[in-house]
Structure formats: C-alpha cells, structure tokens
C-alpha cells in the first residue's frame, strides 16, 4: 500500500511539473503604462521581452520598431506591444504647447440651428447680433471677436465662423493649428489651409494687412468660407 501511494504521488508530481512547464507565459510587461508628451516630443517604451509595436492612431502618436513614441498631434491614443504570450498597452496623451484660443463650435457648420442654440454652446460674451450673424467678444485681449455666419440663401443654416486676432499673431495661430490639424495644400493662392482629422471641417488662415489683423476662418470647404 505504501508503495502504491508513493507511486501515485510521483505520478501526480510529474503531471504538475509537466503542466507548469507548458503553462503560457504572462503578457509582456512594459516599463510604463501611460506617458504624457508635448507635440514633437519622443520617449522610448521598453518591454521585458521581444515585442512588435503598433499605434492605435498614428495621427496622434506614432511608434517605431524599437518602441520609440513620437507625439504628433494633440489628443489621446494607445500603443500596443504584442508578443506570442499576449499584449500590453500604454496610453499616450499628447499635450499642446500652444493654447492660443478656445476654438468655436465649428462642428455646427452646415447644420440648421437657431441663434439661441449657438448661444447655449458659445461661452463668450455676445456683443452683436444680426439676422445673418452673431458676434462674441474674444476671451483674451488679443482676440478681437468670434463671429458665426448664416448662409444668405438659407438663413437657418450656419455657414462659417471667423476668429479675428490682433496683427502679430500669425505664427502663434499657425503653431496652434499645426498641433491639431493636418495641412492640406489647395492652390498657390491659399496661404494656409488645414483639414481637421476627425470632423473634416475646413480651416483657412488669412492675413489681412489692410485691416491689421489675422482672420481664422472655418467652413466645410473654400466656397463656404466667407472672404
């Protein structure tokens, strides 16, 4: 009887050892689970074993084969390290260097919307209102006004939005846009034209020496942007 028990224990021990040897490894471990970067910054993430790297959305941040993350545009995404045993994720938050102004509610462009509905969304102080436009006071001293325009042919449809800055803020506005938008060249006559990655709202920057101001204009396409 004692010999049978010893034999049984030996068999069970062998089975346990074999099971442990065949057990799948845990998912890879990263040296960090989240990173916060400014646009243009880089950081390398390391794993405890060889992995393949991928980015969920390289508009916001890209990652190379060595795990080096490059922050590209303002927003949040993830990078994933994948091995045979599983995968691990690191969250990447990309911060702006430029917070020049609060963007208007350009997602409303093209919609049928009342003045009251715009007022409910726009937090700036209203300073002027006509049948076809609503103007708000800039939230900072160098912002002259933010104005929402309705389509002349359809007075219920929001057609475009402009933000007017004091002269001298050309580079500030361009840097603000480049951190959030993809540049899309249109033609030689357009100085700058950007298309937003998510909403595809068109953004046009116009320098006006005559009026001594910088005008940022939002619309669905160049034809919808007021000149």
PDB file of C-alpha atoms in Angstrom:
ATOM      1  CA  UNK A   1       0.000   0.000   0.000  1.00  0.00           C
ATOM      2  CA  UNK A   2       2.811   2.407   0.871  1.00  0.00           C
ATOM      3  CA  UNK A   3       4.497   1.717  -2.448  1.00  0.00           C
ATOM      4  CA  UNK A   4       1.261   2.422  -4.328  1.00  0.00           C
ATOM      5  CA  UNK A   5       0.862   5.768  -2.555  1.00  0.00           C
ATOM      6  CA  UNK A   6       4.458   6.738  -3.296  1.00  0.00           C
ATOM      7  CA  UNK A   7       3.961   5.809  -6.941  1.00  0.00           C
ATOM      8  CA  UNK A   8       0.740   7.856  -7.090  1.00  0.00           C
ATOM      9  CA  UNK A   9       2.480  10.909  -5.572  1.00  0.00           C
ATOM     10  CA  UNK A  10       5.299  10.564  -8.081  1.00  0.00           C
ATOM     11  CA  UNK A  11       2.829  10.451 -10.986  1.00  0.00           C
ATOM     12  CA  UNK A  12       0.918  13.474  -9.697  1.00  0.00           C
ATOM     13  CA  UNK A  13       4.141  15.396  -9.150  1.00  0.00           C
ATOM     14  CA  UNK A  14       5.225  14.595 -12.701  1.00  0.00           C
ATOM     15  CA  UNK A  15       1.902  15.772 -14.103  1.00  0.00           C
ATOM     16  CA  UNK A  16       2.122  19.017 -12.090  1.00  0.00           C
ATOM     17  CA  UNK A  17       5.677  19.650 -13.282  1.00  0.00           C
ATOM     18  CA  UNK A  18       4.683  18.996 -16.879  1.00  0.00           C
ATOM     19  CA  UNK A  19       1.704  21.330 -16.604  1.00  0.00           C
ATOM     20  CA  UNK A  20       3.878  24.082 -15.158  1.00  0.00           C
ATOM     21  CA  UNK A  21       6.341  23.659 -17.991  1.00  0.00           C
ATOM     22  CA  UNK A  22       3.598  24.034 -20.621  1.00  0.00           C
ATOM     23  CA  UNK A  23       1.920  27.000 -18.950  1.00  0.00           C
ATOM     24  CA  UNK A  24       1.668  30.020 -21.245  1.00  0.00           C
ATOM     25  CA  UNK A  25       3.782  32.985 -20.231  1.00  0.00           C
ATOM     26  CA  UNK A  26       2.148  36.144 -18.945  1.00  0.00           C
ATOM     27  CA  UNK A  27       1.636  39.115 -21.257  1.00  0.00           C
ATOM     28  CA  UNK A  28       4.714  41.312 -21.742  1.00  0.00           C
ATOM     29  CA  UNK A  29       5.435  43.898 -19.076  1.00  0.00           C
ATOM     30  CA  UNK A  30       6.182  47.494 -20.045  1.00  0.00           C
ATOM     31  CA  UNK A  31       8.297  49.971 -18.121  1.00  0.00           C
ATOM     32  CA  UNK A  32       5.330  52.377 -18.143  1.00  0.00           C
ATOM     33  CA  UNK A  33       1.576  52.156 -18.680  1.00  0.00           C
ATOM     34  CA  UNK A  34       0.972  55.802 -19.605  1.00  0.00           C
ATOM     35  CA  UNK A  35       3.004  58.689 -20.965  1.00  0.00           C
ATOM     36  CA  UNK A  36       2.252  62.382 -21.380  1.00  0.00           C
ATOM     37  CA  UNK A  37       4.113  64.249 -24.110  1.00  0.00           C
ATOM     38  CA  UNK A  38       4.078  67.593 -25.870  1.00  0.00           C
ATOM     39  CA  UNK A  39       3.669  67.674 -29.629  1.00  0.00           C
ATOM     40  CA  UNK A  40       7.038  66.802 -31.178  1.00  0.00           C
ATOM     41  CA  UNK A  41       8.432  65.044 -28.101  1.00  0.00           C
ATOM     42  CA  UNK A  42       9.673  61.449 -28.091  1.00  0.00           C
ATOM     43  CA  UNK A  43      10.009  58.746 -25.454  1.00  0.00           C
ATOM     44  CA  UNK A  44      11.087  55.111 -25.642  1.00  0.00           C
ATOM     45  CA  UNK A  45       8.955  52.426 -24.010  1.00  0.00           C
ATOM     46  CA  UNK A  46      10.668  49.134 -23.182  1.00  0.00           C
ATOM     47  CA  UNK A  47       9.268  45.635 -22.715  1.00  0.00           C
ATOM     48  CA  UNK A  48      10.647  42.661 -20.789  1.00  0.00           C
ATOM     49  CA  UNK A  49      10.835  40.565 -23.976  1.00  0.00           C
ATOM     50  CA  UNK A  50      10.888  40.991 -27.768  1.00  0.00           C
ATOM     51  CA  UNK A  51       7.607  42.528 -28.969  1.00  0.00           C
ATOM     52  CA  UNK A  52       6.043  44.064 -32.053  1.00  0.00           C
ATOM     53  CA  UNK A  53       4.896  47.662 -31.601  1.00  0.00           C
ATOM     54  CA  UNK A  54       1.822  49.302 -33.095  1.00  0.00           C
ATOM     55  CA  UNK A  55      -0.099  52.552 -32.623  1.00  0.00           C
ATOM     56  CA  UNK A  56      -3.878  52.692 -32.462  1.00  0.00           C
ATOM     57  CA  UNK A  57      -3.936  56.032 -34.314  1.00  0.00           C
ATOM     58  CA  UNK A  58      -0.660  57.465 -35.579  1.00  0.00           C
ATOM     59  CA  UNK A  59      -2.297  60.829 -36.259  1.00  0.00           C
ATOM     60  CA  UNK A  60      -1.864  61.467 -32.534  1.00  0.00           C
ATOM     61  CA  UNK A  61       1.277  59.440 -31.878  1.00  0.00           C
ATOM     62  CA  UNK A  62       3.458  57.034 -33.856  1.00  0.00           C
ATOM     63  CA  UNK A  63       5.708  54.248 -32.573  1.00  0.00           C
ATOM     64  CA  UNK A  64       8.685  52.626 -34.291  1.00  0.00           C
ATOM     65  CA  UNK A  65      10.083  49.092 -34.092  1.00  0.00           C
ATOM     66  CA  UNK A  66      12.202  49.976 -31.049  1.00  0.00           C
ATOM     67  CA  UNK A  67       9.253  51.288 -29.041  1.00  0.00           C
ATOM     68  CA  UNK A  68      10.094  54.967 -29.540  1.00  0.00           C
ATOM     69  CA  UNK A  69       6.883  57.017 -29.425  1.00  0.00           C
ATOM     70  CA  UNK A  70       6.663  60.318 -31.292  1.00  0.00           C
ATOM     71  CA  UNK A  71       3.888  62.743 -30.307  1.00  0.00           C
ATOM     72  CA  UNK A  72       2.318  64.180 -33.469  1.00  0.00           C
ATOM     73  CA  UNK A  73      -0.994  65.923 -32.717  1.00  0.00           C
ATOM     74  CA  UNK A  74      -2.997  66.893 -29.646  1.00  0.00           C
ATOM     75  CA  UNK A  75      -5.164  64.046 -28.367  1.00  0.00           C
ATOM     76  CA  UNK A  76      -5.008  60.621 -26.728  1.00  0.00           C
ATOM     77  CA  UNK A  77      -4.226  57.239 -28.237  1.00  0.00           C
ATOM     78  CA  UNK A  78      -2.536  53.961 -27.277  1.00  0.00           C
ATOM     79  CA  UNK A  79       0.482  51.970 -28.377  1.00  0.00           C
ATOM     80  CA  UNK A  80       0.490  48.197 -28.058  1.00  0.00           C
ATOM     81  CA  UNK A  81       3.354  45.766 -27.511  1.00  0.00           C
ATOM     82  CA  UNK A  82       2.475  42.323 -28.868  1.00  0.00           C
ATOM     83  CA  UNK A  83       4.269  39.033 -28.164  1.00  0.00           C
ATOM     84  CA  UNK A  84       3.301  35.380 -28.607  1.00  0.00           C
ATOM     85  CA  UNK A  85       2.200  35.309 -24.968  1.00  0.00           C
ATOM     86  CA  UNK A  86      -0.153  38.298 -25.249  1.00  0.00           C
ATOM     87  CA  UNK A  87      -0.064  42.068 -25.466  1.00  0.00           C
ATOM     88  CA  UNK A  88       0.312  45.133 -23.256  1.00  0.00           C
ATOM     89  CA  UNK A  89      -0.927  48.669 -23.830  1.00  0.00           C
ATOM     90  CA  UNK A  90       0.461  52.093 -22.965  1.00  0.00           C
ATOM     91  CA  UNK A  91      -1.766  55.178 -23.116  1.00  0.00           C
ATOM     92  CA  UNK A  92      -0.256  58.216 -24.835  1.00  0.00           C
ATOM     93  CA  UNK A  93      -1.633  61.663 -24.076  1.00  0.00           C
ATOM     94  CA  UNK A  94      -0.330  64.408 -26.354  1.00  0.00           C
ATOM     95  CA  UNK A  95      -0.497  67.927 -24.928  1.00  0.00           C
ATOM     96  CA  UNK A  96      -0.325  71.222 -26.824  1.00  0.00           C
ATOM     97  CA  UNK A  97       2.441  73.763 -26.455  1.00  0.00           C
ATOM     98  CA  UNK A  98       0.031  76.420 -27.745  1.00  0.00           C
ATOM     99  CA  UNK A  99      -3.338  77.239 -26.177  1.00  0.00           C
ATOM    100  CA  UNK A 100      -3.859  80.408 -28.169  1.00  0.00           C
ATOM    101  CA  UNK A 101      -7.667  80.429 -28.021  1.00  0.00           C
ATOM    102  CA  UNK A 102     -10.777  78.355 -27.463  1.00  0.00           C
ATOM    103  CA  UNK A 103     -11.947  77.045 -30.800  1.00  0.00           C
ATOM    104  CA  UNK A 104     -15.534  77.916 -31.731  1.00  0.00           C
ATOM    105  CA  UNK A 105     -18.208  75.259 -32.266  1.00  0.00           C
ATOM    106  CA  UNK A 106     -17.206  74.543 -35.874  1.00  0.00           C
ATOM    107  CA  UNK A 107     -18.950  71.159 -35.757  1.00  0.00           C
ATOM    108  CA  UNK A 108     -22.226  73.100 -36.112  1.00  0.00           C
ATOM    109  CA  UNK A 109     -21.287  74.368 -39.583  1.00  0.00           C
ATOM    110  CA  UNK A 110     -23.711  73.103 -42.204  1.00  0.00           C
ATOM    111  CA  UNK A 111     -26.467  72.465 -39.674  1.00  0.00           C
ATOM    112  CA  UNK A 112     -29.819  74.144 -39.344  1.00  0.00           C
ATOM    113  CA  UNK A 113     -29.501  75.803 -35.968  1.00  0.00           C
ATOM    114  CA  UNK A 114     -31.055  78.741 -34.160  1.00  0.00           C
ATOM    115  CA  UNK A 115     -29.290  81.723 -32.632  1.00  0.00           C
ATOM    116  CA  UNK A 116     -30.347  80.516 -29.205  1.00  0.00           C
ATOM    117  CA  UNK A 117     -28.720  77.118 -29.786  1.00  0.00           C
ATOM    118  CA  UNK A 118     -25.443  78.798 -30.702  1.00  0.00           C
ATOM    119  CA  UNK A 119     -25.697  80.974 -27.586  1.00  0.00           C
ATOM    120  CA  UNK A 120     -26.122  77.827 -25.497  1.00  0.00           C
ATOM    121  CA  UNK A 121     -22.851  76.386 -26.839  1.00  0.00           C
ATOM    122  CA  UNK A 122     -20.767  79.551 -27.134  1.00  0.00           C
ATOM    123  CA  UNK A 123     -19.498  80.688 -23.717  1.00  0.00           C
ATOM    124  CA  UNK A 124     -18.089  84.047 -24.824  1.00  0.00           C
ATOM    125  CA  UNK A 125     -19.940  87.304 -24.238  1.00  0.00           C
ATOM    126  CA  UNK A 126     -22.258  88.225 -27.124  1.00  0.00           C
ATOM    127  CA  UNK A 127     -21.597  91.729 -28.428  1.00  0.00           C
ATOM    128  CA  UNK A 128     -23.589  91.932 -31.662  1.00  0.00           C
ATOM    129  CA  UNK A 129     -26.347  90.067 -33.469  1.00  0.00           C
ATOM    130  CA  UNK A 130     -27.966  90.436 -36.882  1.00  0.00           C
ATOM    131  CA  UNK A 131     -30.215  88.246 -38.976  1.00  0.00           C
ATOM    132  CA  UNK A 132     -27.218  86.554 -40.562  1.00  0.00           C
ATOM    133  CA  UNK A 133     -24.514  86.682 -37.902  1.00  0.00           C
ATOM    134  CA  UNK A 134     -23.715  86.573 -34.187  1.00  0.00           C
ATOM    135  CA  UNK A 135     -20.542  88.165 -32.803  1.00  0.00           C
ATOM    136  CA  UNK A 136     -18.900  87.371 -29.461  1.00  0.00           C
ATOM    137  CA  UNK A 137     -16.149  89.124 -27.548  1.00  0.00           C
ATOM    138  CA  UNK A 138     -12.766  87.399 -27.613  1.00  0.00           C
ATOM    139  CA  UNK A 139     -11.877  85.614 -24.388  1.00  0.00           C
ATOM    140  CA  UNK A 140      -8.359  87.114 -24.443  1.00  0.00           C
ATOM    141  CA  UNK A 141      -7.174  90.687 -25.126  1.00  0.00           C
ATOM    142  CA  UNK A 142      -5.543  89.817 -28.472  1.00  0.00           C
ATOM    143  CA  UNK A 143      -8.730  88.180 -29.803  1.00  0.00           C
ATOM    144  CA  UNK A 144     -10.968  90.851 -31.312  1.00  0.00           C
ATOM    145  CA  UNK A 145     -14.122  88.851 -31.939  1.00  0.00           C
ATOM    146  CA  UNK A 146     -15.567  85.458 -32.805  1.00  0.00           C
ATOM    147  CA  UNK A 147     -18.362  85.567 -35.365  1.00  0.00           C
ATOM    148  CA  UNK A 148     -20.841  82.936 -36.580  1.00  0.00           C
ATOM    149  CA  UNK A 149     -22.292  83.467 -40.077  1.00  0.00           C
ATOM    150  CA  UNK A 150     -25.514  82.112 -41.554  1.00  0.00           C
ATOM    151  CA  UNK A 151     -25.978  81.239 -45.218  1.00  0.00           C
ATOM    152  CA  UNK A 152     -27.541  84.161 -47.065  1.00  0.00           C
ATOM    153  CA  UNK A 153     -29.535  81.742 -49.231  1.00  0.00           C
ATOM    154  CA  UNK A 154     -30.645  79.719 -46.195  1.00  0.00           C
ATOM    155  CA  UNK A 155     -30.712  81.947 -43.131  1.00  0.00           C
ATOM    156  CA  UNK A 156     -31.267  78.973 -40.803  1.00  0.00           C
ATOM    157  CA  UNK A 157     -28.069  77.145 -41.800  1.00  0.00           C
ATOM    158  CA  UNK A 158     -24.765  78.017 -40.162  1.00  0.00           C
ATOM    159  CA  UNK A 159     -22.306  78.708 -42.960  1.00  0.00           C
ATOM    160  CA  UNK A 160     -18.960  79.765 -41.459  1.00  0.00           C
ATOM    161  CA  UNK A 161     -17.178  81.029 -38.353  1.00  0.00           C
ATOM    162  CA  UNK A 162     -14.350  83.554 -38.104  1.00  0.00           C
ATOM    163  CA  UNK A 163     -11.936  84.371 -35.283  1.00  0.00           C
ATOM    164  CA  UNK A 164     -10.109  87.716 -35.540  1.00  0.00           C
ATOM    165  CA  UNK A 165      -6.749  88.221 -33.818  1.00  0.00           C
ATOM    166  CA  UNK A 166      -4.541  91.268 -33.428  1.00  0.00           C
ATOM    167  CA  UNK A 167      -1.787  91.568 -36.016  1.00  0.00           C
ATOM    168  CA  UNK A 168       1.404  89.836 -34.952  1.00  0.00           C
ATOM    169  CA  UNK A 169      -0.224  86.528 -34.009  1.00  0.00           C
ATOM    170  CA  UNK A 170       0.336  84.857 -37.407  1.00  0.00           C
ATOM    171  CA  UNK A 171       2.911  82.373 -36.133  1.00  0.00           C
ATOM    172  CA  UNK A 172       1.019  81.771 -32.906  1.00  0.00           C
ATOM    173  CA  UNK A 173      -2.116  80.813 -34.841  1.00  0.00           C
ATOM    174  CA  UNK A 174      -0.144  78.663 -37.294  1.00  0.00           C
ATOM    175  CA  UNK A 175       1.547  76.785 -34.451  1.00  0.00           C
ATOM    176  CA  UNK A 176      -1.804  76.294 -32.718  1.00  0.00           C
ATOM    177  CA  UNK A 177      -3.257  74.795 -35.905  1.00  0.00           C
ATOM    178  CA  UNK A 178      -0.269  72.598 -36.717  1.00  0.00           C
ATOM    179  CA  UNK A 179      -0.592  70.867 -33.336  1.00  0.00           C
ATOM    180  CA  UNK A 180      -4.210  69.922 -34.056  1.00  0.00           C
ATOM    181  CA  UNK A 181      -4.674  69.755 -37.831  1.00  0.00           C
ATOM    182  CA  UNK A 182      -3.292  68.156 -40.960  1.00  0.00           C
ATOM    183  CA  UNK A 183      -2.146  70.664 -43.578  1.00  0.00           C
ATOM    184  CA  UNK A 184      -3.809  70.214 -46.952  1.00  0.00           C
ATOM    185  CA  UNK A 185      -2.449  72.359 -49.809  1.00  0.00           C
ATOM    186  CA  UNK A 186      -5.248  73.653 -52.026  1.00  0.00           C
ATOM    187  CA  UNK A 187      -3.653  76.034 -54.504  1.00  0.00           C
ATOM    188  CA  UNK A 188      -0.992  78.705 -54.763  1.00  0.00           C
ATOM    189  CA  UNK A 189      -3.438  81.453 -53.783  1.00  0.00           C
ATOM    190  CA  UNK A 190      -4.303  79.983 -50.385  1.00  0.00           C
ATOM    191  CA  UNK A 191      -1.699  80.846 -47.769  1.00  0.00           C
ATOM    192  CA  UNK A 192      -2.640  78.118 -45.317  1.00  0.00           C
ATOM    193  CA  UNK A 193      -5.379  75.524 -45.391  1.00  0.00           C
ATOM    194  CA  UNK A 194      -5.914  72.789 -42.825  1.00  0.00           C
ATOM    195  CA  UNK A 195      -8.361  69.903 -42.645  1.00  0.00           C
ATOM    196  CA  UNK A 196      -9.299  68.618 -39.225  1.00  0.00           C
ATOM    197  CA  UNK A 197      -8.610  64.905 -38.856  1.00  0.00           C
ATOM    198  CA  UNK A 198     -11.910  63.924 -37.239  1.00  0.00           C
ATOM    199  CA  UNK A 199     -14.540  66.355 -38.481  1.00  0.00           C
ATOM    200  CA  UNK A 200     -13.005  67.335 -41.838  1.00  0.00           C
ATOM    201  CA  UNK A 201     -14.023  70.916 -41.128  1.00  0.00           C
ATOM    202  CA  UNK A 202     -12.004  73.224 -43.356  1.00  0.00           C
ATOM    203  CA  UNK A 203      -9.875  75.885 -41.708  1.00  0.00           C
ATOM    204  CA  UNK A 204      -8.368  78.752 -43.623  1.00  0.00           C
ATOM    205  CA  UNK A 205      -5.905  81.309 -42.277  1.00  0.00           C
ATOM    206  CA  UNK A 206      -5.947  84.693 -43.994  1.00  0.00           C
ATOM    207  CA  UNK A 207      -3.502  87.524 -43.341  1.00  0.00           C
ATOM    208  CA  UNK A 208      -5.085  90.938 -43.762  1.00  0.00           C
ATOM    209  CA  UNK A 209      -2.536  93.752 -43.817  1.00  0.00           C
ATOM    210  CA  UNK A 210      -5.180  96.292 -44.684  1.00  0.00           C
ATOM    211  CA  UNK A 211      -7.209  95.618 -41.546  1.00  0.00           C
ATOM    212  CA  UNK A 212      -4.096  94.877 -39.483  1.00  0.00           C
ATOM    213  CA  UNK A 213      -5.453  91.607 -38.139  1.00  0.00           C
ATOM    214  CA  UNK A 214      -5.258  87.856 -38.558  1.00  0.00           C
ATOM    215  CA  UNK A 215      -8.500  86.175 -39.578  1.00  0.00           C
ATOM    216  CA  UNK A 216      -9.031  82.465 -38.943  1.00  0.00           C
ATOM    217  CA  UNK A 217     -11.987  81.143 -40.929  1.00  0.00           C
ATOM    218  CA  UNK A 218     -13.871  77.861 -40.518  1.00  0.00           C
ATOM    219  CA  UNK A 219     -16.092  76.233 -43.122  1.00  0.00           C
ATOM    220  CA  UNK A 220     -16.717  72.894 -44.899  1.00  0.00           C
ATOM    221  CA  UNK A 221     -14.798  73.949 -47.998  1.00  0.00           C
ATOM    222  CA  UNK A 222     -13.291  77.094 -49.541  1.00  0.00           C
ATOM    223  CA  UNK A 223     -16.587  78.045 -51.165  1.00  0.00           C
ATOM    224  CA  UNK A 224     -18.323  78.101 -47.788  1.00  0.00           C
ATOM    225  CA  UNK A 225     -15.745  80.322 -46.144  1.00  0.00           C
ATOM    226  CA  UNK A 226     -16.621  83.997 -46.196  1.00  0.00           C
ATOM    227  CA  UNK A 227     -13.964  86.275 -47.696  1.00  0.00           C
TER     228      UNK A 227
END
